[in-house]
Structure formats: C-alpha cells, structure tokens
PDB file of C-alpha atoms in Angstrom:
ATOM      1  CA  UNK A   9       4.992 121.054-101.000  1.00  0.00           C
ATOM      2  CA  UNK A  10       5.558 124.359 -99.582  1.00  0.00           C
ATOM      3  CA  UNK A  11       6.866 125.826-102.575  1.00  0.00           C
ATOM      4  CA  UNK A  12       3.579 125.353-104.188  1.00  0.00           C
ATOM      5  CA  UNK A  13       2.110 128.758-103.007  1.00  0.00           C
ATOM      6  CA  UNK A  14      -0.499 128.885-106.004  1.00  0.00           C
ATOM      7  CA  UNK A  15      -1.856 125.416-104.867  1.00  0.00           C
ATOM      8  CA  UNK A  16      -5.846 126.726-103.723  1.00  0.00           C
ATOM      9  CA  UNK A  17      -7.539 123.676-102.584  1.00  0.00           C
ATOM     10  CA  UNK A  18      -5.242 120.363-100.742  1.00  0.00           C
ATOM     11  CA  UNK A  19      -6.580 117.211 -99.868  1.00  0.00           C
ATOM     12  CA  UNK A  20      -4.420 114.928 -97.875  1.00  0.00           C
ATOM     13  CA  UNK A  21      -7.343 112.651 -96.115  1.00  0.00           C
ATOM     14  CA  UNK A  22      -7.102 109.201 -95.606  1.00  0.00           C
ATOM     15  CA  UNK A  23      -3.729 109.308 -95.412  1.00  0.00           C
ATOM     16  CA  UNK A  24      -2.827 108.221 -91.303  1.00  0.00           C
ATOM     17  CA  UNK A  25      -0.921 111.655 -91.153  1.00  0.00           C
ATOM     18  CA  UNK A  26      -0.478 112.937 -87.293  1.00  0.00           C
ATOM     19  CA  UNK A  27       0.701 116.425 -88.180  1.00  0.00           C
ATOM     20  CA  UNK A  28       2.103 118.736 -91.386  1.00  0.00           C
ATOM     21  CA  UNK A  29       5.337 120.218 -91.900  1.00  0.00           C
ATOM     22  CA  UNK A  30       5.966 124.223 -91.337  1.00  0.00           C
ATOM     23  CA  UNK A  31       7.124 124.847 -94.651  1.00  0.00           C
ATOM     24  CA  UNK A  32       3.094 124.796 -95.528  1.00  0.00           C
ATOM     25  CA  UNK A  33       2.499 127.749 -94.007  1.00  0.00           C
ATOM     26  CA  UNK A  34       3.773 129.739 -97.444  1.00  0.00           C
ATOM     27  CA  UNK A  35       0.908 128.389 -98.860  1.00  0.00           C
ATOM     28  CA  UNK A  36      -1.260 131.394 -98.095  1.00  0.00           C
ATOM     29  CA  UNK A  37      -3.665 130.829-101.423  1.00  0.00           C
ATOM     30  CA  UNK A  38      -4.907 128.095-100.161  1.00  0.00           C
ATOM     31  CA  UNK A  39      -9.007 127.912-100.006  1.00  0.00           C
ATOM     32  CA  UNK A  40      -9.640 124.517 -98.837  1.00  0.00           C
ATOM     33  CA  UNK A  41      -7.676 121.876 -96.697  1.00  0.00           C
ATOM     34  CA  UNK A  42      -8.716 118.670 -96.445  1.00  0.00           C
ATOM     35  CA  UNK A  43      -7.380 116.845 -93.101  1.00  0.00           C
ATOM     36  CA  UNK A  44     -10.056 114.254 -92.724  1.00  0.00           C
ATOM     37  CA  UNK A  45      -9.796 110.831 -91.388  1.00  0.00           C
ATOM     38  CA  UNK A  46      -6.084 111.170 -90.407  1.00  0.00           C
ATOM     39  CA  UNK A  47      -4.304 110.777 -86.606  1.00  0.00           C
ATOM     40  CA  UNK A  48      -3.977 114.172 -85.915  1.00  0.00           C
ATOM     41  CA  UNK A  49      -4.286 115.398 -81.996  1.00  0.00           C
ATOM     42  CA  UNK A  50      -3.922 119.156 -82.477  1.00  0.00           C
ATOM     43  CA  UNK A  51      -4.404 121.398 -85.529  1.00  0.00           C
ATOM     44  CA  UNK A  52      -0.843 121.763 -87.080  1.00  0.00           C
ATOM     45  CA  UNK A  53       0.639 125.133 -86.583  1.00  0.00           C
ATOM     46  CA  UNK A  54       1.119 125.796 -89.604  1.00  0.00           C
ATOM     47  CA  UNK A  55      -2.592 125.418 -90.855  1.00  0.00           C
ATOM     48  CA  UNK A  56      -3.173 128.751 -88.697  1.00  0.00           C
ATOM     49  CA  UNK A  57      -0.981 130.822 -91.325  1.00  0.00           C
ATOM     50  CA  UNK A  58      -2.978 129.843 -94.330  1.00  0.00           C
ATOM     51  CA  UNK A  59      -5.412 132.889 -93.766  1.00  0.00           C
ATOM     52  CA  UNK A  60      -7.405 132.417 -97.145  1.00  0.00           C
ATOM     53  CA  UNK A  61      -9.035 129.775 -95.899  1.00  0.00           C
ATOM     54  CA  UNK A  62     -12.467 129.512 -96.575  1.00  0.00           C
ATOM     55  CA  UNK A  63     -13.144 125.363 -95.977  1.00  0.00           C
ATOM     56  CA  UNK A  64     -11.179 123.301 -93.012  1.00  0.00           C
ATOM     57  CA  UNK A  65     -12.067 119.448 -92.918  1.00  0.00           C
ATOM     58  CA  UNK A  66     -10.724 118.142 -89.827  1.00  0.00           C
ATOM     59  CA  UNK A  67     -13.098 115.147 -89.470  1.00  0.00           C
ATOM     60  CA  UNK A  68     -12.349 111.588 -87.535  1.00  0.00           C
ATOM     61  CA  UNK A  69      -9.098 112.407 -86.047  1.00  0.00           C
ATOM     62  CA  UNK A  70      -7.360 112.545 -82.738  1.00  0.00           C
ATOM     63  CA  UNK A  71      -7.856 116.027 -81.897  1.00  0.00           C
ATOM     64  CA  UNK A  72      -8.539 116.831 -78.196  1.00  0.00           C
ATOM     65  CA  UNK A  73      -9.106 120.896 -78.511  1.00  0.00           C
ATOM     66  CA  UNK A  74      -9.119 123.878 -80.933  1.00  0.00           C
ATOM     67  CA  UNK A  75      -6.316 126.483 -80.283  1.00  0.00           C
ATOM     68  CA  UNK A  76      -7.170 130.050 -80.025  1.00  0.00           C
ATOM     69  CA  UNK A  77      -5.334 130.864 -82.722  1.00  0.00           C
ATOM     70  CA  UNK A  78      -8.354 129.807 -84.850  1.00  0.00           C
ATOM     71  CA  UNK A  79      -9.438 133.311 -84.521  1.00  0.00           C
ATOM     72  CA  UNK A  80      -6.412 134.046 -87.029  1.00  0.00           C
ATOM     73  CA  UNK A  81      -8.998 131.916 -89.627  1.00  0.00           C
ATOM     74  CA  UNK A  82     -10.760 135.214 -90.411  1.00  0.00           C
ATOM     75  CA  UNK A  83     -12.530 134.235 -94.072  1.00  0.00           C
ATOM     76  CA  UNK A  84     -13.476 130.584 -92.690  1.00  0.00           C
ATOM     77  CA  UNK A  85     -17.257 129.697 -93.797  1.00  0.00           C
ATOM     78  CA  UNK A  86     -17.278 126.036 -93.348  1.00  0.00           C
ATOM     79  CA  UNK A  87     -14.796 124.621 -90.780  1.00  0.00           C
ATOM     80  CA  UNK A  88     -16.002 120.336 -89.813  1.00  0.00           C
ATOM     81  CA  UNK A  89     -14.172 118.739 -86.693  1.00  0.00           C
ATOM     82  CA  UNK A  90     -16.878 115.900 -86.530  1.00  0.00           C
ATOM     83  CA  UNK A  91     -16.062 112.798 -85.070  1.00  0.00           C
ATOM     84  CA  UNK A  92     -13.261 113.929 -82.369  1.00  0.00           C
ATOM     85  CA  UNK A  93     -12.651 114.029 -79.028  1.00  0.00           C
ATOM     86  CA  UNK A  94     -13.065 117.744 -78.446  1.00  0.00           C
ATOM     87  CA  UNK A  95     -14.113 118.623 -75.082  1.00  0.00           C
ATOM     88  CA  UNK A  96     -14.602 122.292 -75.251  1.00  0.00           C
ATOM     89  CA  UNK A  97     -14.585 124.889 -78.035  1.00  0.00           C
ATOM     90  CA  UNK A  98     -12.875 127.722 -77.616  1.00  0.00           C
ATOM     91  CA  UNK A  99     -14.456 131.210 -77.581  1.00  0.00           C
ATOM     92  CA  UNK A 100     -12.067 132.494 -80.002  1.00  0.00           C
ATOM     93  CA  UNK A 101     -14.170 130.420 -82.374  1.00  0.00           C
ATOM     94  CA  UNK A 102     -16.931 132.594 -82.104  1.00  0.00           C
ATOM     95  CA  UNK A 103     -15.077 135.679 -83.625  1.00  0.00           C
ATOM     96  CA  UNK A 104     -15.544 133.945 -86.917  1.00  0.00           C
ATOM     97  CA  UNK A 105     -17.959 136.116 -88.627  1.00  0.00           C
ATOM     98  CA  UNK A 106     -17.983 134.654 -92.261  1.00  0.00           C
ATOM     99  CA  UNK A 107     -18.357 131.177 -90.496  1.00  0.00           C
ATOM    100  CA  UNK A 108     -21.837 129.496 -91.782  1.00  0.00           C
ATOM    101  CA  UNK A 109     -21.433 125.241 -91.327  1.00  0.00           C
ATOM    102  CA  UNK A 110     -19.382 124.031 -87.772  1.00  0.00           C
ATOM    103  CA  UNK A 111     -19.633 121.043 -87.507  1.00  0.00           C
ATOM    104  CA  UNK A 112     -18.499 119.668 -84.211  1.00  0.00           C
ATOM    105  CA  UNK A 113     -21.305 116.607 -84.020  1.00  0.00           C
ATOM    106  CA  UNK A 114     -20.128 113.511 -82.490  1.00  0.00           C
ATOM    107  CA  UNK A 115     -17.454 114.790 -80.373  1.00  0.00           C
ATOM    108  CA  UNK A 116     -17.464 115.202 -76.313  1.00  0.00           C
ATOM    109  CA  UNK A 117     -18.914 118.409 -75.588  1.00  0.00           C
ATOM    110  CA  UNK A 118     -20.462 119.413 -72.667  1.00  0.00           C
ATOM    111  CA  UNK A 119     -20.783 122.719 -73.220  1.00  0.00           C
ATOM    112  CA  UNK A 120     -20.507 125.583 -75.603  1.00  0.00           C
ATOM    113  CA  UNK A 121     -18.996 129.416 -75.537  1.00  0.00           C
ATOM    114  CA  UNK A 122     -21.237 131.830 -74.053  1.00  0.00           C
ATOM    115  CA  UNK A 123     -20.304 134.200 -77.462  1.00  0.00           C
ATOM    116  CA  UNK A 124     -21.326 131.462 -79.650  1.00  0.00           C
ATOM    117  CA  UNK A 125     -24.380 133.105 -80.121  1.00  0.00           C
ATOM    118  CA  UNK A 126     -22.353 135.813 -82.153  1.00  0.00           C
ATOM    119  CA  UNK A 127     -21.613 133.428 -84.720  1.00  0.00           C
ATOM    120  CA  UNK A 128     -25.405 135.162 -86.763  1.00  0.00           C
ATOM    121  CA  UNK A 129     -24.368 133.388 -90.101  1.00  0.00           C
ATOM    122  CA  UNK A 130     -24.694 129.827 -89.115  1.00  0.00           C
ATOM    123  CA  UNK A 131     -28.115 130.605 -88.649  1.00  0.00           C
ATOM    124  CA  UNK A 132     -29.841 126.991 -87.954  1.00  0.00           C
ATOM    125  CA  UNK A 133     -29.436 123.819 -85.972  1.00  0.00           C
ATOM    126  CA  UNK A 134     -28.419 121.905 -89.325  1.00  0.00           C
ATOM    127  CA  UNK A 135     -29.129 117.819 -89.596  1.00  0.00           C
ATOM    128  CA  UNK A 136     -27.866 116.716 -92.939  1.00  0.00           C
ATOM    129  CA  UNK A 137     -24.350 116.486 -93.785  1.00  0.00           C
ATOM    130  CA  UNK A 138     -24.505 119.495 -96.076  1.00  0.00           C
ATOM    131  CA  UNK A 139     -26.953 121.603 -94.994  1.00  0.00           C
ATOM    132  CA  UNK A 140     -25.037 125.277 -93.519  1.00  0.00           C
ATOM    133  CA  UNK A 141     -25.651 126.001 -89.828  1.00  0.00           C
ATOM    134  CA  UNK A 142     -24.695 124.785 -86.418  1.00  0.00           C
ATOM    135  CA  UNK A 143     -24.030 120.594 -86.251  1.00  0.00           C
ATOM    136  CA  UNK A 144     -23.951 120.002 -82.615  1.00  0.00           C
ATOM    137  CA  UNK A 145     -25.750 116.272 -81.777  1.00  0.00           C
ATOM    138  CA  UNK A 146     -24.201 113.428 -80.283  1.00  0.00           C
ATOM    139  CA  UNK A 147     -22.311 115.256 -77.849  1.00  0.00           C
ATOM    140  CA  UNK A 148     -23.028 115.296 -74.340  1.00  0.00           C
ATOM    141  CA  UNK A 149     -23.765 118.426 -73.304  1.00  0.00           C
ATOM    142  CA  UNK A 150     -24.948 119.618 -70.314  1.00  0.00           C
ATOM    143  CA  UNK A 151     -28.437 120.720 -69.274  1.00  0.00           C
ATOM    144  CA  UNK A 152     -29.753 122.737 -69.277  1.00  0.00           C
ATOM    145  CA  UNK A 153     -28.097 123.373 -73.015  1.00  0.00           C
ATOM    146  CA  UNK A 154     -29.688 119.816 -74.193  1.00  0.00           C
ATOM    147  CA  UNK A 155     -33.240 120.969 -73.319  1.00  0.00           C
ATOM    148  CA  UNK A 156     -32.342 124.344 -75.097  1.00  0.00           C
ATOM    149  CA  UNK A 157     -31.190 123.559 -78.118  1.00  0.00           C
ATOM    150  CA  UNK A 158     -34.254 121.562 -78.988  1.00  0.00           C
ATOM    151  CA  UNK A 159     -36.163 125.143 -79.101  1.00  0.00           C
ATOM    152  CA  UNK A 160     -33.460 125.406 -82.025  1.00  0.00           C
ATOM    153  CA  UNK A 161     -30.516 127.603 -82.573  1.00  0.00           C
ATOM    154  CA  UNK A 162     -32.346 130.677 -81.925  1.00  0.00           C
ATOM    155  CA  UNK A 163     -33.385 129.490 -78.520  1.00  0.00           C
ATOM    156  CA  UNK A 164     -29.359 128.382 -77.900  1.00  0.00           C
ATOM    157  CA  UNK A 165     -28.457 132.046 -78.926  1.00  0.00           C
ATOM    158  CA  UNK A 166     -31.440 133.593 -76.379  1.00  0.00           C
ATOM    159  CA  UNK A 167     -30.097 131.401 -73.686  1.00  0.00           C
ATOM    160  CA  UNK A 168     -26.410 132.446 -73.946  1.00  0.00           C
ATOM    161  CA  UNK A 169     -26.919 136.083 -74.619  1.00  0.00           C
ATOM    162  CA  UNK A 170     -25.763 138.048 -71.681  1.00  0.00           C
ATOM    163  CA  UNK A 171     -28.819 139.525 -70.469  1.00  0.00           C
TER     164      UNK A 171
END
C-alpha cells in the first residue's frame, strides 16, 4: 500500500489491526485516515509522516497516550480518539492551530494541558457527534476542571490561561 502515494483518504476500521507498516509513511497525500475500532495501543509511527492530514479517526482502540510528535500534524482540523484509555493529552496537542473537533470523550482523563486554551478554533464545548469544538465528557477529570467546564469552553480557557 505504500506505493499508493496519490491515495487521499484510507479507511482501514473495523479491521482488529494493532499497528501499520512504515512503508505508509510515503503516503504524504493523504487527507483522511480512518483507524477506528481497531487494537491499536499507540499511534503508528508512521501516521506522524503523513503531514497532509486534515481528519485522524482513532476511535475505540487500545491507545494509552498521544506522542508528541502529534505536533508534526500541522493541517489537522478534526482529529477523534474517543473511546480510549488515554490518561493525559499531551501539550504538544495544543500547537494545533487549524484543529476545530478533538474528540477525546469517553477516555480517562483527569486533566487537560494548561495551553489547551490556545487551541481558539475549537471554539465550543461540542455534544453531538458532529458538531466542531472541544468533546471532553465522560472522563474523569479533576476538580476543579469538572466544575469549570460547565461555565463552557470559554470558562476552561479563562481558567487555564496563565494569569
């Protein structure tokens, strides 16, 4: 599959995959990747290479953390790691300007990056499925963050921005 480096948008959900081979990280016109509902524990290496992403679907897998090297992810809008085990996000994340839906609901969270609040496109708690913005509930986070964040995402970003 690597020698498909025209291929734009890949789905390989629903497929009980646990990782991706190397070779796909020629595939650098990729737009969207599709890694939902597979047993993967960390985000393959090679998935950090593919730096025309715009759409990362990591949803109901194994995966434990996000690498820093998410940063490299620089035209990401939408990237969904719903339904994990993630304990913490890394603050790398928050260098994502072009970012507009995370969705990290129903994970184990306690707490989020004091720079998330630099993330200005996501722009709302979201609640449906679809709807652009921050996706944060059923996650046990911490108070006071809990209290916080039902003042909305604005309050979240007031409370985290070094004063």
């Amino acid at each position: 599959m690597g020698s498909c480096t025209r291929l734009e948008v890949l789905s390989l959900a629903n497929n009980q995959i646990s990782g991706l081979p190397g070779s796909l990280a020629t595939m650098r016109n990729l737009t969207k990747l599709n890694l939902s509902h597979n047993r993967i524990a960390h985000i393959p290496t090679c998935v950090y290479s593919m730096k025309g992403l715009v759409f990362l679907h990591l949803a109901c897998n194994r995966l434990e953390t996000i690498a820093d090297q998410i940063q490299d992810l620089v035209n990401l809008k939408i990237l969904i790691v719903e339904g994990n085990n993630i304990h913490t996000l890394p603050k790398t994340l928050c260098f994502l300007e072009s970012l507009e839906l995370l969705n990290v609901d129903f994970n184990e969270l306690q707490s989020v990056p004091v720079e998330l609040y630099l993330l200005n496109r996501l722009g709302r708690l979201a609640c449906h499925p679809l709807d652009k913005g921050l996706h944060i509930i059923h996650n046990p986070l911490l108070k006071p963050i809990q209290e916080v964040l039902q003042g909305g995402l604005s309050a979240l970003y007031n409370y985290l921005k070094p004063t």
